[in-house]
CSV table of C-alpha atoms in Angstrom, one decimal:
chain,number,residue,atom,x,y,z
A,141,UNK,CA,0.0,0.0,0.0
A,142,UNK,CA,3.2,2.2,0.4
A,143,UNK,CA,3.3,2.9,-3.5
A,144,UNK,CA,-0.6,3.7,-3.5
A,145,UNK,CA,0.1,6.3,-1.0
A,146,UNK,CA,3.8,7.7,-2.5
A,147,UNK,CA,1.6,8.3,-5.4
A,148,UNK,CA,-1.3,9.8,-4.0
A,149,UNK,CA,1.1,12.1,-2.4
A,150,UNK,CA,3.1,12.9,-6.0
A,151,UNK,CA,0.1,13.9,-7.5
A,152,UNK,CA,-1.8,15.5,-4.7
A,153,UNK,CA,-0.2,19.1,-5.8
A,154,UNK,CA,-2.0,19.1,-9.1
A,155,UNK,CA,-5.3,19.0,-7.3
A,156,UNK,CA,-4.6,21.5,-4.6
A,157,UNK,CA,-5.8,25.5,-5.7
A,158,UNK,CA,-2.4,26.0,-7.9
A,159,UNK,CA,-2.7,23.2,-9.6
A,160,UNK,CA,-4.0,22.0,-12.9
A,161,UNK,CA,-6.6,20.0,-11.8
A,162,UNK,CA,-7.7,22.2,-9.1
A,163,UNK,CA,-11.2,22.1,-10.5
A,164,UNK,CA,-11.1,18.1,-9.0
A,165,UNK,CA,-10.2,19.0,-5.6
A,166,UNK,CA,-13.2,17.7,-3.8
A,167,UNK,CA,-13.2,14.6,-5.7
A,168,UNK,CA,-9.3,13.7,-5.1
A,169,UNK,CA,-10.1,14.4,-1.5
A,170,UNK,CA,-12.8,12.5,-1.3
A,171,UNK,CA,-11.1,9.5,-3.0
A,172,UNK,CA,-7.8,9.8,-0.5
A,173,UNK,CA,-9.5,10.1,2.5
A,174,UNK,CA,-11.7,6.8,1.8
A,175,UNK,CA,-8.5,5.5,1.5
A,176,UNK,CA,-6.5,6.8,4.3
A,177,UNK,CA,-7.5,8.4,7.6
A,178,UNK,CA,-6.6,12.1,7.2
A,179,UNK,CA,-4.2,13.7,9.0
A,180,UNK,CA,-6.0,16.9,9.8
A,181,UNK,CA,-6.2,17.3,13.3
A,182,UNK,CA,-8.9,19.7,15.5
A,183,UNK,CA,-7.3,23.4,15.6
A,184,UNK,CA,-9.6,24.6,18.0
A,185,UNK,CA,-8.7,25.7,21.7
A,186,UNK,CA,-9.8,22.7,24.3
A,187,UNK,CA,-8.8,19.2,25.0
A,188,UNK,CA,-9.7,17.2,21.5
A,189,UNK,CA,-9.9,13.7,21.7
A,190,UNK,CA,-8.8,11.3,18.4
A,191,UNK,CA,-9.1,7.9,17.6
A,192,UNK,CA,-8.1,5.7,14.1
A,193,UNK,CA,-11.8,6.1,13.4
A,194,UNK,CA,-14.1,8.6,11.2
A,195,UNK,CA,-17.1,9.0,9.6
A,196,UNK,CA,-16.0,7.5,6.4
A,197,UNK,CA,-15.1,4.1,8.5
A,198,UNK,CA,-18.2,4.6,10.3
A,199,UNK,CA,-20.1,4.4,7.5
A,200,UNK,CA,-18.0,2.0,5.9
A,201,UNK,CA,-18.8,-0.2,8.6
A,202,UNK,CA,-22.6,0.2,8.0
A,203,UNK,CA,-22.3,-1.2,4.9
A,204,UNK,CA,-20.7,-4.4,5.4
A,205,UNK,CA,-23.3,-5.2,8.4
A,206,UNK,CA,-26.0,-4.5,5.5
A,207,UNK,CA,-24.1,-7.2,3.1
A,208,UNK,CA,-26.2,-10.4,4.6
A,209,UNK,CA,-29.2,-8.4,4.2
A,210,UNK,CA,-28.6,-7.3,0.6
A,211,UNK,CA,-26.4,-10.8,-0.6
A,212,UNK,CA,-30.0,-13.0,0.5
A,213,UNK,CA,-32.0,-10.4,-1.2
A,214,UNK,CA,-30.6,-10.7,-4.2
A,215,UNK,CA,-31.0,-14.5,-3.8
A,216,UNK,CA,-34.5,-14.1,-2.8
A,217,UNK,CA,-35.4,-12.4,-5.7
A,218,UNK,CA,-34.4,-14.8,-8.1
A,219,UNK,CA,-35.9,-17.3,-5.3
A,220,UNK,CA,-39.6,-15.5,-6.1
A,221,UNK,CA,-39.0,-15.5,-9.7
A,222,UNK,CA,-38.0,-19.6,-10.1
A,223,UNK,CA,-41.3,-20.6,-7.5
A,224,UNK,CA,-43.2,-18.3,-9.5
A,225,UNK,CA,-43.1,-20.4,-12.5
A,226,UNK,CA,-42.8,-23.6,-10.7
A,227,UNK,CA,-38.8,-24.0,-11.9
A,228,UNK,CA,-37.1,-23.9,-8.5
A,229,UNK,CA,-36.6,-28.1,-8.8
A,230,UNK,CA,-34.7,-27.5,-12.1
A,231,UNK,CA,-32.7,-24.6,-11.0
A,232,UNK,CA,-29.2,-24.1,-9.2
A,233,UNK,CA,-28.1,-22.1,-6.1
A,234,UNK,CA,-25.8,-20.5,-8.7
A,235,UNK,CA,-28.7,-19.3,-10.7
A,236,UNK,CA,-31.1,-18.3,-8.7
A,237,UNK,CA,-28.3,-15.9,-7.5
A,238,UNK,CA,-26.9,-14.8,-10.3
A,239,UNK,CA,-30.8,-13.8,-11.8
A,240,UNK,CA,-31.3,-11.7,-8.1
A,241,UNK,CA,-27.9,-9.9,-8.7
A,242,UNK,CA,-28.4,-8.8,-11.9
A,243,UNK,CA,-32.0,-7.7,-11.6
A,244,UNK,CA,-30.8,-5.7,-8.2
A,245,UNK,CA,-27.6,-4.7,-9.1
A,246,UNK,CA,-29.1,-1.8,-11.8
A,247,UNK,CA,-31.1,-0.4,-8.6
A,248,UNK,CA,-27.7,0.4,-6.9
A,249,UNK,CA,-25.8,1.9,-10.0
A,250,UNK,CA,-28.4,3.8,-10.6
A,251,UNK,CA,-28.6,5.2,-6.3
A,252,UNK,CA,-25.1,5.3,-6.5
A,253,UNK,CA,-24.8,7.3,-10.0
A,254,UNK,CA,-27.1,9.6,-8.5
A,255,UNK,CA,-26.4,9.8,-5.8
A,256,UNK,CA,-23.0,10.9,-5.5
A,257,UNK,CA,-23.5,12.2,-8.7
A,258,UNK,CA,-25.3,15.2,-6.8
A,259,UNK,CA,-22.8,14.9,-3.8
A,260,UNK,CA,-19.9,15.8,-5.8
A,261,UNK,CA,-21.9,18.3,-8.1
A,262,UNK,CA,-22.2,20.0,-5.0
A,263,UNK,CA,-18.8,19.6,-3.1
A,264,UNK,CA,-17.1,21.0,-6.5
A,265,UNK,CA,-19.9,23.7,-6.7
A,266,UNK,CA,-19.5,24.9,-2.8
A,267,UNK,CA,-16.3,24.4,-2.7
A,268,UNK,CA,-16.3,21.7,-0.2
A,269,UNK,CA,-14.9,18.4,0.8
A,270,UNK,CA,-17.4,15.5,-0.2
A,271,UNK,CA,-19.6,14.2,2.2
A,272,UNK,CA,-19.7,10.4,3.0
A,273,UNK,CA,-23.1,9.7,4.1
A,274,UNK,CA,-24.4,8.5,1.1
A,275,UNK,CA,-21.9,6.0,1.3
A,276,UNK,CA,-24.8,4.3,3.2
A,277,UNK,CA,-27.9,5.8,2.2
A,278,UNK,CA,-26.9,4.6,-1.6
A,279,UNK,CA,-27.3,0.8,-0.6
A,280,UNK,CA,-30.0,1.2,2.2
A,281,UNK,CA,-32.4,3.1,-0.6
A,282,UNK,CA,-32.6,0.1,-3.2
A,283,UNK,CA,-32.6,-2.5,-0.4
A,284,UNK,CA,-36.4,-0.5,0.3
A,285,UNK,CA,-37.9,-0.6,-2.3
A,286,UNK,CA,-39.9,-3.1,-4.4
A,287,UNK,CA,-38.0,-5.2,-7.0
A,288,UNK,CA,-41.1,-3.5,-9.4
A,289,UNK,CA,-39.8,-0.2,-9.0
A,290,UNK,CA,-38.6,1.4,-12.3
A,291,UNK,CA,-34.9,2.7,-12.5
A,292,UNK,CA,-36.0,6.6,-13.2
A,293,UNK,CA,-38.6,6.5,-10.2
A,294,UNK,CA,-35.4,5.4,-8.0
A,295,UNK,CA,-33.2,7.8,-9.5
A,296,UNK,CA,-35.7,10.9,-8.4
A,297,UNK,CA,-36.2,9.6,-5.4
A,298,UNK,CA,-32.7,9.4,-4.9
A,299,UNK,CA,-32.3,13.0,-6.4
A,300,UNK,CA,-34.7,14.3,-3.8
A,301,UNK,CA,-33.6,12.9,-0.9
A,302,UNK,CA,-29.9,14.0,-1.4
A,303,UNK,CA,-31.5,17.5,-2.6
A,304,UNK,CA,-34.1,18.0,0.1
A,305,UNK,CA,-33.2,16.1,2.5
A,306,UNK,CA,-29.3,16.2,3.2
A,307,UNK,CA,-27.8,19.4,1.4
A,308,UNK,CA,-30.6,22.2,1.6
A,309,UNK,CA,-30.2,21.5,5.6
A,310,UNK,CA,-26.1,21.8,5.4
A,311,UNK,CA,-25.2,17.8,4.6
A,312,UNK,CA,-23.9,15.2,6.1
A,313,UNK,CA,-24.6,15.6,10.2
A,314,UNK,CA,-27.3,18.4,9.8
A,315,UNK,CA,-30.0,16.6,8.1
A,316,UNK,CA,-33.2,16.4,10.0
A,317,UNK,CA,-34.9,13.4,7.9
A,318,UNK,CA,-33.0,10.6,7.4
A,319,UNK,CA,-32.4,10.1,3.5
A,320,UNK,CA,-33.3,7.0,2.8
A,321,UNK,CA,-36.8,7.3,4.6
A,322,UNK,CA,-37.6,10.4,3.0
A,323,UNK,CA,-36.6,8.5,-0.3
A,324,UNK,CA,-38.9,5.7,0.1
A,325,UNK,CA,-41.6,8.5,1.1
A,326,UNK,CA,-41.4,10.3,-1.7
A,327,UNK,CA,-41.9,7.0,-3.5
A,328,UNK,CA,-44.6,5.8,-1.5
A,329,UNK,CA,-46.5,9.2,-2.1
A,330,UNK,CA,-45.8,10.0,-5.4
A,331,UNK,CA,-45.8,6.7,-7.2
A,332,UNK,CA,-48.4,4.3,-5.2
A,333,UNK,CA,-49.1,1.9,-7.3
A,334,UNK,CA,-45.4,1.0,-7.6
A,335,UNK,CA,-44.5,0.6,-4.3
A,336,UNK,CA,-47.9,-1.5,-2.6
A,337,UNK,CA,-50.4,-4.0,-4.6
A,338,UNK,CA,-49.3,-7.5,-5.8
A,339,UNK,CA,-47.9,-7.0,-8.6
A,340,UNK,CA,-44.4,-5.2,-7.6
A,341,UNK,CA,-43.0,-8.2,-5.7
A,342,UNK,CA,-41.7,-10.9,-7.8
A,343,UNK,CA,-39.1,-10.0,-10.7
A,344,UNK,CA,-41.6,-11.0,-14.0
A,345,UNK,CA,-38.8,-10.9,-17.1
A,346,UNK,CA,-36.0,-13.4,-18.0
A,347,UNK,CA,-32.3,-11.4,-17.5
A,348,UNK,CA,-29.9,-12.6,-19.5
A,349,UNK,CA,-30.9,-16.2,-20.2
A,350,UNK,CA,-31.9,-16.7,-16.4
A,351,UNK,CA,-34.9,-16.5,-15.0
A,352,UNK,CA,-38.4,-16.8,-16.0
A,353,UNK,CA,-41.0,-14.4,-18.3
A,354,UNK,CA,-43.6,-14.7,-15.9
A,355,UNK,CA,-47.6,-14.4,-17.4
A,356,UNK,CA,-48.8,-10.4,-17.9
A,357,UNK,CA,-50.9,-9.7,-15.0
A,358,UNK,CA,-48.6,-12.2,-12.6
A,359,UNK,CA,-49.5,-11.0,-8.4
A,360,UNK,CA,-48.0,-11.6,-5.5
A,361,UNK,CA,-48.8,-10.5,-2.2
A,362,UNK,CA,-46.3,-10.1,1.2
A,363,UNK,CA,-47.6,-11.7,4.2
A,364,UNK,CA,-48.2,-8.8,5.6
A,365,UNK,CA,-50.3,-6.9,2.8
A,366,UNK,CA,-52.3,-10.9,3.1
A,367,UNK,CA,-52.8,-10.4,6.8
A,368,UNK,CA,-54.1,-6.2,6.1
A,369,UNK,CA,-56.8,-7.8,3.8
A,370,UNK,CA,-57.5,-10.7,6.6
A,371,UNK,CA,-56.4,-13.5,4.7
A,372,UNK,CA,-53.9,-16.3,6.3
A,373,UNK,CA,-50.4,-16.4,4.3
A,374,UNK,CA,-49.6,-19.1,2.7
A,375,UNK,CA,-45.8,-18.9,4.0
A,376,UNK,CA,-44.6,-20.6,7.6
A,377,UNK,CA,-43.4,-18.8,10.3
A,378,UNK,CA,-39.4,-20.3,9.1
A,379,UNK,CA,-40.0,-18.9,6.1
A,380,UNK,CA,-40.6,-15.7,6.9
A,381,UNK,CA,-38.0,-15.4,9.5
A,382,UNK,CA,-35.5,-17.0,7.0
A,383,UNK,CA,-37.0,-14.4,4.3
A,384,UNK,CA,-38.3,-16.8,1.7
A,385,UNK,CA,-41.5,-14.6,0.8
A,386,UNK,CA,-42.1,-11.4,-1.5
A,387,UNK,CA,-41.5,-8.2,0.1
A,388,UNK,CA,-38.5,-5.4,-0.3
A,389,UNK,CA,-35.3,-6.2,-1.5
A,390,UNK,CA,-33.7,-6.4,1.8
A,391,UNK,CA,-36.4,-6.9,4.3
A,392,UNK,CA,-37.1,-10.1,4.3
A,393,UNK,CA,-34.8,-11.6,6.2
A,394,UNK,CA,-35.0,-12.0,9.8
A,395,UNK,CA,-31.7,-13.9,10.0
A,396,UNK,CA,-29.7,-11.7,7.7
A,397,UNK,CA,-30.9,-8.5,9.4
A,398,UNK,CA,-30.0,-10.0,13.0
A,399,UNK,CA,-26.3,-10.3,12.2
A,400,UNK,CA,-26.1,-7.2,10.4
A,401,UNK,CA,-27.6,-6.1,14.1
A,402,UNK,CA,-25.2,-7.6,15.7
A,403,UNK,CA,-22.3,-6.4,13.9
A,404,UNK,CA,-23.6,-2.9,14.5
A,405,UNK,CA,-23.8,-3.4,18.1
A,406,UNK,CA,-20.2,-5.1,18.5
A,407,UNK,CA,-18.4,-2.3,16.5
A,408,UNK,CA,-20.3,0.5,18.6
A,409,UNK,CA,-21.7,1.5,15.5
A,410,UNK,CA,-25.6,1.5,16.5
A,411,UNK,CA,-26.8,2.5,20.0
A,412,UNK,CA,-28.4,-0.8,21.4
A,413,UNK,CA,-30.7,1.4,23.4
A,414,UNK,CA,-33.0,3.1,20.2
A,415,UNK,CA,-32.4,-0.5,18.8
A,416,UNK,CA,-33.7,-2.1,21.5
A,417,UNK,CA,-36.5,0.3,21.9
A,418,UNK,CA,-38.0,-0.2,18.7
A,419,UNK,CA,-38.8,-3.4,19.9
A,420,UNK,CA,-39.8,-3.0,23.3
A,421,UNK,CA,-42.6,-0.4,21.8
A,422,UNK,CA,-43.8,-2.6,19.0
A,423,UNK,CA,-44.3,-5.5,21.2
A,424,UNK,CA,-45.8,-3.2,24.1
A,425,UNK,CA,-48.3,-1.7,21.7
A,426,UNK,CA,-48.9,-5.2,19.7
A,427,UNK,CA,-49.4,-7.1,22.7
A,428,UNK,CA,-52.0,-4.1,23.9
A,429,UNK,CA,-53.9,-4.4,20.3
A,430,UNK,CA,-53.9,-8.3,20.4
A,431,UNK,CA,-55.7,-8.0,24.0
A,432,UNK,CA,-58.3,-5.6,22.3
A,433,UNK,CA,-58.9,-8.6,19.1
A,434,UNK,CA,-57.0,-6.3,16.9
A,435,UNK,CA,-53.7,-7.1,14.7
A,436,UNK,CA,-51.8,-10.0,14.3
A,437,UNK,CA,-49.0,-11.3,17.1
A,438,UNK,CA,-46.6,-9.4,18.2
A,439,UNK,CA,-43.8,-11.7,16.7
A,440,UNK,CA,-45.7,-11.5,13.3
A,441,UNK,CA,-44.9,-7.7,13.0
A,442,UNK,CA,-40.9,-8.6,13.2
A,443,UNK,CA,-40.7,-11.3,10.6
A,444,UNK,CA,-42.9,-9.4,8.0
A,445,UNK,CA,-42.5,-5.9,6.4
A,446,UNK,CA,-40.0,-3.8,7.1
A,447,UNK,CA,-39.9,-3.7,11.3
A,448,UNK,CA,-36.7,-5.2,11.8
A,449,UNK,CA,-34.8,-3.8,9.0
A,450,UNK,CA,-36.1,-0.8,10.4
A,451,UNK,CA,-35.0,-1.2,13.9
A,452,UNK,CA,-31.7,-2.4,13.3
A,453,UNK,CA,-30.5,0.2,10.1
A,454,UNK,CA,-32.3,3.2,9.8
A,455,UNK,CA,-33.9,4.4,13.4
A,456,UNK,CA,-30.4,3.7,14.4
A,457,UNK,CA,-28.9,6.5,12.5
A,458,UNK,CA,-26.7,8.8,14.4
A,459,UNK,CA,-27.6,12.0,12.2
A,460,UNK,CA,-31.3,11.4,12.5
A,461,UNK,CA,-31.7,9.8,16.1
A,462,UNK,CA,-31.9,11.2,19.8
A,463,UNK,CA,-28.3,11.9,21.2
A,464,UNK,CA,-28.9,11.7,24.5
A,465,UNK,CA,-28.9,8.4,26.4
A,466,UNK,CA,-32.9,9.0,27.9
A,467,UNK,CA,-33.8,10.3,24.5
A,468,UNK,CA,-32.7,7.1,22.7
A,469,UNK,CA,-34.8,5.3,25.2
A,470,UNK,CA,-37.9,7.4,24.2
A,471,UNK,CA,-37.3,7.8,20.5
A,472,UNK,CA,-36.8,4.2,20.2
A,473,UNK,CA,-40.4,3.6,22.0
A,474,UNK,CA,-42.2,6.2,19.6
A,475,UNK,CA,-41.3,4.2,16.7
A,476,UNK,CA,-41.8,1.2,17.4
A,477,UNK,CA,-45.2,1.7,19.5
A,478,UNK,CA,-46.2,4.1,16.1
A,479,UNK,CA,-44.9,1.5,13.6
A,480,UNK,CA,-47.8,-0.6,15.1
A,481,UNK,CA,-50.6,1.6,15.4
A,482,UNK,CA,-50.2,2.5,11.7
A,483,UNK,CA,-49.9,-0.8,10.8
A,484,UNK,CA,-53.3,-2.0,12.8
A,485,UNK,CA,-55.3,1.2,12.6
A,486,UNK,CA,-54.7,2.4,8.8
A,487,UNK,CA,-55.7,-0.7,6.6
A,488,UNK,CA,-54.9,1.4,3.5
A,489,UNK,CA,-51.0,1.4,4.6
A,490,UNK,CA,-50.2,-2.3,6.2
A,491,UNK,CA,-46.5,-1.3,6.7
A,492,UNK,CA,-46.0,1.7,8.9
A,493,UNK,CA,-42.0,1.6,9.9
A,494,UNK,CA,-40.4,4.0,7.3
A,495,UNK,CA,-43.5,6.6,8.0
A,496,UNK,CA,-43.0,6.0,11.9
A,497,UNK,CA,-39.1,6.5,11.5
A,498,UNK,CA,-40.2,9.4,9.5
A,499,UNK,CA,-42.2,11.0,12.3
A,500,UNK,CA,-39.8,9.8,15.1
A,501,UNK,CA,-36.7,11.6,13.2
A,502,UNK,CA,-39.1,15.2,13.4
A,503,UNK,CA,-39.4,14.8,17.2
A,504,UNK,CA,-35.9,14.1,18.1
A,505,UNK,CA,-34.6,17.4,18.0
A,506,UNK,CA,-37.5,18.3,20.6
A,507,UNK,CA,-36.9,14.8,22.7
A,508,UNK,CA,-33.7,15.7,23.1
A,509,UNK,CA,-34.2,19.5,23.8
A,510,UNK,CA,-36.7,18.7,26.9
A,511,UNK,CA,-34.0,15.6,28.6
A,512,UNK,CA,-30.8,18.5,28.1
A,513,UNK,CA,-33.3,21.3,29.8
A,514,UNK,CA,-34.3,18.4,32.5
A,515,UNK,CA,-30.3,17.4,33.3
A,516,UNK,CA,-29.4,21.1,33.5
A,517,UNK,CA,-32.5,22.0,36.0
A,518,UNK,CA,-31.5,18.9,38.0
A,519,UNK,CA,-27.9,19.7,38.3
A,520,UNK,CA,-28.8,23.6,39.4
A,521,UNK,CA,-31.0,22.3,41.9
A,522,UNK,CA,-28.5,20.2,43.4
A,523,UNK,CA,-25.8,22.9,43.1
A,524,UNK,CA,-28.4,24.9,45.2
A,525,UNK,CA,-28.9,27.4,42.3
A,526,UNK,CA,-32.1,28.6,41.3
């Protein structure tokens, strides 16, 4: 790696405001640091505190928890595609694969393209380093989203959340809304019909040779859109858990999500008490329905939909999420206890998570506000100030 980083160094002068290339600035440094920690250090006055650590490894990080997730998502979309047309005796692990990974892999060129297309559009138009935290949003956005949803509907969606969502408020670290959520909202609202209904499931063209041309008019329902319109799914609780049933790229799977959770946790990535939370609230307030003779079980909500992918990926952010320790507590609750009440109460919208993540991300600021003001009148009064 010694001659990667001698020639970084030998060419770093022709991107600098001098040189040549200056016009590239933000893109070289946004390629070196990825690379290599940077040696900047805090000028301000005050004790600083450093570790081997930043954002860009943060993120980084984030990403490979979300590789079980996204590797069996690909596989369960070719899965889908095989039962479909009754071919899943005649076809081969390697198959089913490959069809999943190249019907998903266009849904992440295109995030990415865009993406960071707009992020270093910006960084060269400010002036500015590039931002990293689309590093994540980029792979969490298509892992949300129906299989059914056309390229160009992702790519505005991604357009707007990077837009409206992360640079108007300042970029990486300022944004209110998490991006991905407000991508799969603007989705959701805007283009309805390809993002619920049966039809947007199950991949329906051959790719390449692999795969099957499924019949015009071919539906598929998730579990969970079933259970909204009180019918029983056909799929077993292991499949569901294992991920085996239509649904979001990378929602499905119960098993892939929980080590991408526990990966998180481990590294000190995620804050185990929002994660935690989440949960406690959606069984609290399922448990409380299924007394009443509403909803389904409150272990039915985490192995369908988008709960636990949720939970462990996206109310965990650490832009978007309560900072303090109590907060995290609450904001975790919220979400999950309002992830369930959408989900029983509004039979028009069976899934509820990203639209409670959505709401939780507007009242952290405030959550957060009222535990700081609570800490600082606590300590006065024990100081004996008024």
């Amino acid at each position: 790696m010694s001659f990667l980083r001698n020639y970084l160094n030998k060419i770093k002068p022709n991107f600098e405001p001098e040189g040549k290339l200056h016009a590239f600035r933000s893109l070289f440094d946004g390629f070196e640091t990825f690379l290599y920690v940077p040696n900047d250090t805090a000028k301000a006055g005050g004790v600083n505190i450093h570790d081997a650590i930043d954002s860009k490894r943060i993120m980084s990080m984030v990403v490979i928890a979300l590789m079980p997730a996204m590797l069996f998502g690909m596989y369960n979309i070719g899965y889908q595609n095989y039962a479909a047309a009754n071919a899943l005796a005649t076809a081969s692990f390697f198959e089913i694969f490959c069809y999943g990974f190249l019907a998903v892999l266009p849904k992440i060129l295109v995030s990415y393209i865009v993406g960071l297309g707009i992020e270093f559009a910006w960084a060269q138009w400010k002036g500015e380093e590039i931002q990293e935290g689309y590093l994540v949003s980029g792979i969490i956005i298509p892992l949300i989203i129906p299989i059914g949803c056309p390229l160009w509907m992702l790519a505005l969606a991604c357009a707007f959340s990077v837009i409206f969502c992360k640079e108007i408020f300042g970029g990486t670290g300022m944004n209110i809304f998490n991006p991905a959520v407000a991508a799969r909202m603007f989705l959701f609202f805007a283009y309805p019909s390809k993002m619920t209904g049966d039809t947007v499931w199950v991949a329906q063209d051959s790719i390449f040779g692999l795969g099957n041309d499924l019949p015009n008019g071919f539906t598929a329902a998730t579990p969970l859109g079933e259970l909204a319109q009180n019918i029983t799914p056909d799929a077993s609780i292991l499949d569901m858990a294992l991920g085996f049933i239509p649904g979001s790229i990378g929602e499905t799977s119960l098993v892939a999500i929980a080590i991408g959770a526990v990966i998180l946790l481990w590294t000190g990535i995620a804050s185990w008490r929002t994660m935690l939370s989440v949960f406690v609230g959606g069984i609290a307030f399922a448990l409380l329905f299924e007394q009443t003779g509403q909803g389904m079980t409150w272990w039915h909500h985490f192995v369908m939909g988008g709960f636990a992918f949720g939970a462990v990926f996206m109310a965990t952010d650490p832009v978007t999420s309560c900072r303090t320790t109590t907060g995290q507590y609450i904001y975790g609750f919220l979400i999950g206890a309002m992830a369930i009440i959408i989900r029983v109460l509004n039979a028009g919208y069976p899934e509820g998570m990203m639209l409670a993540i959505f709401f939780g991300n507007m009242f952290a600021p405030t959550i957060d506000h009222f535990i700081v003001e609570r800490n600082i009148s606590k300590r006065l009064k024990r100081g004996g100030t008024k």
